Amino acid sequence: MLYHSLKNHNNLVSFEDALLNGLSPDGSLYVPQFIPLLDSHFIQNISDDDINHISFSVIKPYIQKSIPTKFIYDIIHNTLNYPFPLKKIHDNIYVLELFHGPTLAFKDVGSQFMSECLSFFHKKIGKMITILVATSGDTGGAVARGFYKKAGIEVIILYPYNGISSLQKKQISSLGENIYSVEVNGSFDDCQKMVKQSFLDKEIQKKYTLTSANSINIARLLPQMFYYFISYKKILYEKNYKKLIFSVPSGNFGNVCAGIIAKKMGLPINTFIASTNINNTIPIFMQSGKYNPTSVKKTISNAMDISDPSNFPRIWNFLYQKNMMKLKSNFYSYQFTDKETLDIIESIWNKYQYMLDPHGAIGYLGIQKHMKKEKKIDYTYVFLETAHPIKFYHCMPSSLKNSIVISKKLKKFTLKNRKPKNIFSISNTFNSLKYWLLNR
Ligand SMILES: *Cc1c(COP(=O)(O)O)cnc(C)c1O
């Protein structure tokens, strides 16, 4: 499989180069040259297949030749080494829990996969690789974890000062070693812009072999398909399962983008709901056709406080060829306020003793709204629970705080008494990042 950028379809690069470049030199995102179709037998027999083999079959066409089969298996094995439970909340609504990994959020999957791939390539390249990454909260911790103490790789993480939770900050900054944290006096969108610009800067390129570990990186995006397949396998064991609708709490739209790619490969998913907080660029785009990112508004689902989602062009330009009719046929996007989010967390706890986090809560709200608005009752709904509620403890409803429990196994990841290391502060301009990078 080769990759091209969204702007230029003629300049083809390998998986390795797409991974190492992160962003294409023309400033747009890489996409695969085409979406391979899976054998229908594979889909039909998925309930008897094991998770590693399913994941291998899904990812193989995208990285074949760049990484030998044996290593692909090792990479998958090291990535999917914790459970992905699918639980029924009530009636035809299920939750897929993606928070059982080392930083308690779904980004562990993509980050671990990418770091394993990069370690494989690093042995070939032989020089220091610098990962430069912007985070709205969870990417940072996941990337720090994935790359911690990996030889020949250093990680620089930019995050919005005051934009992330204290546990998120700990997960980013308490490891030290080859992990460096840069606090930016600005928003996530600022951080993301600064990172993107660094990749295009000649002087920075001279000093560093840079790559990105944001969800713009193809090696983070593609493995996120795994758990859509895993949940499909699991849903087949449920009685009365019907056509599938996924609701994905969305910020940078990488998670939902991976789901749509899985669908295009042949996974029988009927519809996607991209559920957002009041950073509502896409819900508005779906209504008006106007793409107007504004300044970012802070919410309690802070990992989704993004107003110019990087992955949306992959969905719109590449997967749906800028065709609004096609997009509207199986993609919906709804927005919800903090008040709605808190109310649903309380009500789901009171009714079903299930504790949502603010992001998963927005996923649930998306289902509720869709059922009401589109009268789509006769479906099986799955929402992604993208983080453990303990991660957002400070903004959970105060009446429920005492009921938030964390298993012993996950508790070891909360880094209670760790102190921050390697933290730096800069302003929200590209020049301040450039100065810091060139003079550190
Ligand atoms: C990153 C994140 C999201 C948003 O995912 P995208 O792929 O950026 O749309 C949702 N929930 C949590 C907890 C996250 O960390």
Coordinates of C-alpha atoms and ligand atoms in Angstrom, one line a residue:
M1 CA 0.0 0.0 0.0
L2 CA 1.2 3.5 -0.8
Y3 CA 0.0 6.8 0.6
H4 CA -0.6 10.2 -0.9
S5 CA -1.5 13.5 0.6
L6 CA -5.0 15.0 0.4
K7 CA -3.6 17.8 -1.8
N8 CA -1.4 15.8 -4.2
H9 CA -2.5 12.4 -5.4
N10 CA 0.6 11.8 -7.5
N11 CA 3.3 11.9 -5.0
L12 CA 3.2 8.4 -3.4
V13 CA 5.1 7.4 -0.3
S14 CA 5.5 4.1 1.6
F15 CA 3.9 3.4 5.0
E16 CA 7.3 4.0 6.6
D17 CA 7.6 7.5 5.1
A18 CA 4.0 8.4 5.8
L19 CA 4.7 7.4 9.4
L20 CA 8.0 9.3 9.7
N21 CA 6.7 12.5 8.0
G22 CA 3.5 12.6 10.0
L23 CA 2.2 15.4 7.9
S24 CA 2.9 15.5 4.1
P25 CA 5.4 18.2 3.0
D26 CA 2.6 20.1 1.3
G27 CA 0.9 20.6 4.7
S28 CA -2.0 18.2 4.2
L29 CA -2.7 14.7 5.6
Y30 CA -1.7 11.4 4.2
V31 CA -4.3 8.9 3.2
P32 CA -4.0 5.4 1.7
Q33 CA -4.1 5.2 -2.0
F34 CA -7.2 3.2 -1.8
I35 CA -9.3 1.3 0.9
P36 CA -8.8 -2.4 0.5
L37 CA -11.9 -4.5 0.7
L38 CA -11.9 -7.5 3.1
D39 CA -12.9 -10.9 2.0
S40 CA -16.6 -11.5 2.8
H41 CA -15.7 -14.9 4.3
F42 CA -13.4 -13.0 6.8
I43 CA -16.4 -10.9 7.9
Q44 CA -18.8 -13.8 8.1
N45 CA -16.4 -15.9 10.2
I46 CA -15.2 -13.2 12.5
S47 CA -17.0 -14.6 15.5
D48 CA -14.7 -17.7 15.4
D49 CA -11.5 -15.7 14.7
D50 CA -9.2 -14.5 17.5
I51 CA -8.6 -10.8 18.1
N52 CA -4.9 -10.8 17.1
H53 CA -5.6 -12.5 13.8
I54 CA -8.6 -10.2 13.1
S55 CA -6.4 -7.2 13.7
F56 CA -3.6 -8.6 11.6
S57 CA -6.0 -9.1 8.7
V58 CA -7.3 -5.6 9.0
I59 CA -3.9 -3.8 9.1
K60 CA -1.9 -6.1 6.9
P61 CA -2.8 -4.5 3.5
Y62 CA -1.7 -1.1 4.9
I63 CA 1.8 -2.0 6.1
Q64 CA 2.7 -5.0 4.1
K65 CA 6.2 -4.9 2.6
S66 CA 7.2 -2.1 5.1
I67 CA 7.0 -4.5 8.1
P68 CA 7.4 -8.3 7.8
T69 CA 4.4 -10.4 9.0
K70 CA 6.1 -11.8 12.1
F71 CA 6.8 -8.2 13.3
I72 CA 3.3 -7.1 12.5
Y73 CA 2.0 -9.9 14.8
D74 CA 4.4 -8.8 17.6
I75 CA 3.3 -5.2 17.2
I76 CA -0.4 -6.2 17.5
H77 CA 0.3 -8.5 20.4
N78 CA 2.1 -5.6 22.3
T79 CA -0.7 -3.2 21.4
L80 CA -3.8 -5.2 22.3
N81 CA -2.6 -6.6 25.6
Y82 CA -5.6 -5.5 27.7
P83 CA -9.4 -6.1 27.5
F84 CA -11.9 -4.3 25.4
P85 CA -15.2 -5.1 27.1
L86 CA -18.5 -4.5 25.4
K87 CA -21.3 -4.0 28.0
K88 CA -25.0 -3.6 27.7
I89 CA -26.3 -0.4 29.3
H90 CA -30.0 -1.0 28.6
D91 CA -32.2 -2.2 25.8
N92 CA -30.3 -2.0 22.5
I93 CA -27.6 0.3 23.8
Y94 CA -24.1 -0.9 24.4
V95 CA -20.8 0.6 25.6
L96 CA -17.4 -0.3 24.3
E97 CA -14.9 0.4 27.0
L98 CA -11.6 1.6 25.6
F99 CA -10.0 2.7 28.9
H100 CA -8.3 -0.4 30.1
G101 CA -4.9 0.6 28.8
P102 CA -2.0 2.3 30.6
T103 CA -3.3 5.9 30.4
L104 CA -7.0 5.0 30.8
A105 CA -8.0 6.3 27.4
F106 CA -8.5 4.9 23.9
K107 CA -5.5 6.7 22.6
D108 CA -3.3 4.0 24.1
V109 CA -4.1 1.8 21.1
G110 CA -2.9 4.1 18.4
S111 CA 0.1 5.4 20.4
Q112 CA 1.3 1.9 21.4
F113 CA 0.9 0.7 17.8
M114 CA 2.8 3.6 16.4
S115 CA 5.6 3.5 18.9
E116 CA 6.1 -0.2 18.2
C117 CA 6.2 0.5 14.4
L118 CA 8.7 3.4 15.0
S119 CA 10.9 1.2 17.1
F120 CA 11.0 -1.2 14.2
F121 CA 12.0 1.5 11.7
H122 CA 14.4 3.2 14.1
K123 CA 16.7 0.2 14.0
K124 CA 16.9 0.7 10.2
I125 CA 17.3 4.5 10.3
G126 CA 19.9 4.6 13.1
K127 CA 19.5 8.3 14.1
M128 CA 17.6 10.0 16.9
I129 CA 14.0 10.5 16.1
T130 CA 12.1 13.3 17.8
I131 CA 8.3 13.0 18.2
L132 CA 6.7 16.4 18.3
V133 CA 3.1 16.2 19.4
A134 CA 0.2 18.5 20.4
T135 CA -2.3 17.2 22.9
S136 CA -5.7 18.2 24.1
G137 CA -5.1 15.9 27.1
D138 CA -5.1 12.2 26.4
T139 CA -2.7 11.9 23.4
G140 CA 0.1 13.3 25.5
G141 CA -0.1 10.7 28.2
A142 CA -0.6 7.9 25.8
V143 CA 2.4 8.9 23.6
A144 CA 4.6 9.5 26.7
R145 CA 3.7 6.0 27.9
G146 CA 4.1 4.4 24.4
F147 CA 7.6 5.9 23.8
Y148 CA 8.9 6.0 27.4
K149 CA 12.5 4.8 27.4
K150 CA 12.4 3.7 23.8
A151 CA 16.0 3.8 22.6
G152 CA 16.8 6.5 20.0
I153 CA 13.5 8.3 20.3
E154 CA 12.7 11.5 22.3
V155 CA 9.2 12.9 22.7
I156 CA 8.2 16.6 23.0
I157 CA 4.6 17.1 24.1
L158 CA 2.8 20.5 23.7
Y159 CA -0.3 21.0 25.7
P160 CA -2.5 24.0 26.5
Y161 CA -1.7 25.5 29.9
N162 CA -4.8 25.1 32.0
G163 CA -6.5 23.1 29.3
I164 CA -5.9 19.6 30.7
S165 CA -6.8 17.7 33.9
S166 CA -4.2 17.3 36.7
L167 CA -4.1 13.5 36.1
Q168 CA -3.5 14.1 32.4
K169 CA -0.7 16.5 33.3
K170 CA 0.8 13.9 35.6
Q171 CA 0.7 11.3 32.9
I172 CA 2.5 13.5 30.5
S173 CA 5.1 15.1 32.7
S174 CA 6.0 12.7 35.5
L175 CA 7.9 10.1 33.5
G176 CA 10.9 12.3 32.6
E177 CA 13.8 10.5 30.8
N178 CA 13.2 10.9 27.1
I179 CA 9.8 12.7 27.6
Y180 CA 9.7 16.5 27.6
S181 CA 6.6 18.6 28.3
V182 CA 6.0 22.0 26.9
E183 CA 3.2 24.1 28.5
V184 CA 1.8 26.5 25.9
N185 CA 0.0 29.7 27.0
G186 CA -2.9 29.1 24.6
S187 CA -5.4 26.5 23.3
F188 CA -5.0 23.1 21.7
D189 CA -5.6 24.6 18.3
D190 CA -2.6 26.9 18.9
C191 CA -0.5 23.9 19.9
Q192 CA -1.6 21.9 16.9
K193 CA -0.8 24.9 14.5
M194 CA 2.6 25.3 16.1
V195 CA 3.4 21.6 15.6
K196 CA 2.3 21.6 12.0
Q197 CA 4.4 24.7 11.2
S198 CA 7.5 23.1 12.8
F199 CA 7.2 20.2 10.3
L200 CA 7.5 22.7 7.4
D201 CA 10.4 24.7 8.9
K202 CA 13.8 24.2 7.2
E203 CA 15.9 25.2 10.2
I204 CA 14.1 22.8 12.6
Q205 CA 14.3 20.0 10.1
K206 CA 18.0 20.5 9.9
K207 CA 18.5 20.0 13.6
Y208 CA 15.8 17.2 14.1
T209 CA 14.4 14.1 12.4
L210 CA 10.9 15.0 13.4
T211 CA 7.8 13.0 13.3
S212 CA 4.4 13.5 14.8
A213 CA 2.4 11.2 17.0
N214 CA -0.9 13.0 16.7
S215 CA -3.9 11.3 15.3
I216 CA -2.9 12.9 12.0
N217 CA -0.3 10.2 11.9
I218 CA -1.5 7.3 9.8
A219 CA 0.1 4.8 12.2
R220 CA -2.1 6.1 15.0
L221 CA -5.2 6.4 12.9
L222 CA -5.3 2.9 11.3
P223 CA -5.0 0.7 14.4
Q224 CA -8.0 2.4 15.8
M225 CA -10.0 0.3 13.4
F226 CA -9.1 -2.8 15.5
Y227 CA -11.7 -2.2 18.2
Y228 CA -14.5 -1.6 15.8
F229 CA -13.9 -5.1 14.5
I230 CA -13.5 -6.4 18.0
S231 CA -16.8 -4.9 19.1
Y232 CA -18.5 -6.4 16.0
K233 CA -17.2 -9.8 16.9
K234 CA -18.6 -9.3 20.4
I235 CA -21.9 -8.0 19.3
L236 CA -22.5 -11.2 17.2
Y237 CA -22.8 -13.1 20.5
E238 CA -25.7 -10.9 21.6
K239 CA -29.2 -12.0 21.1
N240 CA -31.3 -9.9 18.7
Y241 CA -28.6 -7.8 17.5
K242 CA -29.6 -5.6 14.6
K243 CA -27.9 -3.2 12.2
L244 CA -25.1 -1.3 13.9
I245 CA -24.9 2.4 14.7
F246 CA -21.8 3.7 16.4
S247 CA -21.7 6.9 18.4
V248 CA -18.2 8.3 18.8
P249 CA -17.4 11.2 21.1
S250 CA -15.3 13.3 18.7
G251 CA -12.8 16.1 19.0
N252 CA -10.1 15.7 16.3
F253 CA -12.3 13.2 14.5
G254 CA -9.6 10.5 14.3
N255 CA -11.5 7.9 16.1
V256 CA -14.7 8.2 14.0
C257 CA -12.5 8.5 10.8
A258 CA -11.0 5.1 11.6
G259 CA -14.5 3.7 12.1
I260 CA -15.5 4.9 8.7
I261 CA -12.5 3.3 7.1
A262 CA -13.4 0.0 8.8
K263 CA -16.9 0.3 7.3
K264 CA -15.4 1.0 3.9
M265 CA -13.3 -2.2 4.2
G266 CA -16.5 -4.1 4.7
L267 CA -17.3 -4.1 8.4
P268 CA -21.1 -4.0 8.5
I269 CA -21.7 -0.7 10.3
N270 CA -24.8 1.2 9.2
T271 CA -24.3 4.7 10.6
F272 CA -21.8 6.9 12.5
I273 CA -22.8 9.5 14.9
A274 CA -20.0 12.0 15.7
S275 CA -21.0 13.5 19.0
T276 CA -19.3 16.7 20.1
N277 CA -19.4 19.2 23.0
I278 CA -20.2 22.9 22.2
N279 CA -17.1 23.0 20.0
N280 CA -19.6 22.5 17.2
T281 CA -17.8 23.1 13.9
I282 CA -18.9 19.8 12.4
P283 CA -22.6 19.8 13.7
I284 CA -22.9 23.2 12.1
F285 CA -21.2 22.1 8.9
M286 CA -23.6 19.2 8.6
Q287 CA -26.6 21.6 8.9
S288 CA -25.3 24.5 6.8
G289 CA -22.5 23.2 4.6
K290 CA -20.3 26.0 6.1
Y291 CA -17.0 25.1 7.7
N292 CA -16.3 27.9 10.2
P293 CA -14.0 27.0 13.0
T294 CA -14.2 29.6 15.8
S295 CA -12.1 30.0 18.9
V296 CA -12.1 27.0 21.2
K297 CA -14.5 26.9 24.1
K298 CA -13.6 25.2 27.3
T299 CA -15.8 22.3 28.4
I300 CA -15.7 19.4 30.9
S301 CA -15.0 17.0 28.0
N302 CA -11.7 18.8 27.5
A303 CA -10.1 16.1 25.2
M304 CA -12.7 17.3 22.6
D305 CA -12.1 21.0 23.0
I306 CA -11.1 21.4 19.4
S307 CA -12.8 23.6 16.8
D308 CA -10.7 22.8 13.7
P309 CA -10.6 19.0 13.7
S310 CA -7.5 17.7 11.8
N311 CA -9.0 14.5 10.6
F312 CA -12.2 15.9 9.2
P313 CA -10.6 16.6 5.8
R314 CA -9.8 12.9 5.6
I315 CA -13.5 12.2 6.1
W316 CA -14.8 14.9 3.8
N317 CA -12.3 15.1 1.0
F318 CA -11.1 11.5 0.9
L319 CA -13.8 9.1 2.3
Y320 CA -16.8 11.1 1.0
Q321 CA -15.3 13.0 -1.9
K322 CA -16.8 16.3 -0.7
N323 CA -20.3 14.9 -1.4
M324 CA -22.7 16.1 1.2
M325 CA -25.5 13.8 0.0
K326 CA -23.2 10.8 0.5
L327 CA -22.0 12.0 3.8
K328 CA -25.5 12.7 5.1
S329 CA -26.6 9.1 4.2
N330 CA -24.6 7.5 7.0
F331 CA -22.9 10.2 9.1
Y332 CA -24.6 12.5 11.7
S333 CA -23.1 14.9 14.1
Y334 CA -24.7 16.4 17.2
Q335 CA -23.5 18.8 19.9
F336 CA -24.2 18.8 23.7
T337 CA -23.7 21.2 26.5
D338 CA -21.8 20.6 29.8
K339 CA -25.2 20.7 31.6
E340 CA -26.6 17.9 29.4
T341 CA -23.4 16.0 29.9
L342 CA -23.6 16.2 33.7
D343 CA -27.3 15.4 33.8
I344 CA -26.9 12.3 31.7
I345 CA -23.9 11.1 33.8
E346 CA -26.2 11.3 36.9
S347 CA -29.2 9.8 35.3
I348 CA -27.3 6.8 33.8
W349 CA -25.7 6.2 37.2
N350 CA -29.0 6.4 39.0
K351 CA -30.9 4.2 36.6
Y352 CA -28.3 1.6 35.6
Q353 CA -25.3 2.0 38.0
Y354 CA -23.0 2.7 35.1
M355 CA -20.5 5.5 35.5
L356 CA -19.9 7.5 32.3
D357 CA -17.0 9.9 31.9
P358 CA -17.9 13.3 30.3
H359 CA -16.7 12.1 26.8
G360 CA -18.5 8.8 26.9
A361 CA -21.6 10.7 28.2
I362 CA -21.6 12.7 25.0
G363 CA -21.4 9.5 23.0
Y364 CA -24.5 8.3 24.9
L365 CA -26.3 11.6 24.3
G366 CA -25.6 11.2 20.6
I367 CA -27.5 7.9 20.6
Q368 CA -30.4 9.3 22.6
K369 CA -30.7 12.3 20.2
H370 CA -30.5 10.2 17.1
M371 CA -33.2 7.8 18.3
K372 CA -35.5 10.6 19.0
K373 CA -34.8 12.7 15.9
E374 CA -34.5 10.0 13.2
K375 CA -36.9 7.6 14.9
K376 CA -34.2 4.9 14.4
I377 CA -35.3 2.5 17.1
D378 CA -34.7 -0.9 15.5
Y379 CA -30.9 -0.8 15.6
T380 CA -28.1 -1.9 17.9
Y381 CA -26.3 1.1 19.2
V382 CA -22.7 1.2 20.5
F383 CA -21.0 4.2 22.0
L384 CA -17.3 4.4 22.7
E385 CA -16.3 5.1 26.3
T386 CA -13.1 6.8 25.5
A387 CA -11.7 7.4 29.0
H388 CA -12.1 6.2 32.6
P389 CA -14.2 8.7 34.7
I390 CA -11.4 8.9 37.2
K391 CA -9.4 10.8 34.6
F392 CA -11.9 13.6 34.7
Y393 CA -12.7 13.3 38.4
H394 CA -12.6 17.1 39.0
C395 CA -15.5 17.7 36.6
M396 CA -17.7 14.7 37.5
P397 CA -21.0 15.5 39.3
S398 CA -20.1 16.1 42.9
S399 CA -23.0 13.8 44.1
L400 CA -21.3 10.9 42.3
K401 CA -17.6 11.5 43.1
N402 CA -17.7 9.0 46.0
S403 CA -19.1 6.3 43.7
I404 CA -16.3 6.5 41.1
V405 CA -14.3 3.3 41.6
I406 CA -11.2 2.2 39.8
S407 CA -10.0 -1.4 39.7
K408 CA -6.7 -2.3 41.3
K409 CA -5.3 -3.1 38.0
L410 CA -6.0 0.3 36.5
K411 CA -5.1 2.1 39.7
K412 CA -1.4 1.6 39.2
F413 CA -1.7 3.9 36.2
T414 CA -2.9 6.9 38.1
L415 CA 0.6 8.0 39.2
K416 CA -0.6 9.4 42.5
N417 CA 2.6 10.6 44.0
R418 CA 4.7 11.3 41.0
K419 CA 6.4 14.7 40.6
P420 CA 6.6 16.5 37.2
K421 CA 9.9 16.4 35.4
N422 CA 11.2 18.1 32.2
I423 CA 8.5 20.8 32.0
F424 CA 9.0 24.0 30.0
S425 CA 6.7 26.9 29.3
I426 CA 6.3 29.0 26.1
S427 CA 3.9 31.4 24.6
N428 CA 1.4 30.4 21.9
T429 CA 3.4 31.4 18.8
F430 CA 5.3 29.3 16.4
N431 CA 8.4 31.5 16.9
S432 CA 8.5 30.8 20.6
L433 CA 8.4 27.0 19.9
K434 CA 11.0 27.4 17.2
Y435 CA 13.3 29.3 19.5
W436 CA 13.0 26.7 22.2
L437 CA 13.6 23.8 19.8
L438 CA 16.7 25.4 18.3
N439 CA 18.2 26.4 21.6
R440 CA 17.5 23.5 24.0
Ligands
LIG1 C1 -9.0 12.3 22.2 C2 -10.2 12.0 22.9 C3 -11.5 12.1 22.2 C4 -11.6 12.6 20.8 O1 -11.1 11.7 19.9 P1 -10.8 12.2 18.4 O2 -10.2 11.0 17.7 O3 -9.8 13.3 18.5 O4 -12.1 12.6 17.8 C5 -12.6 11.7 22.9 N1 -12.5 11.3 24.2 C6 -11.3 11.2 24.9 C7 -11.3 10.8 26.3 C8 -10.1 11.6 24.2 O5 -9.0 11.5 24.9

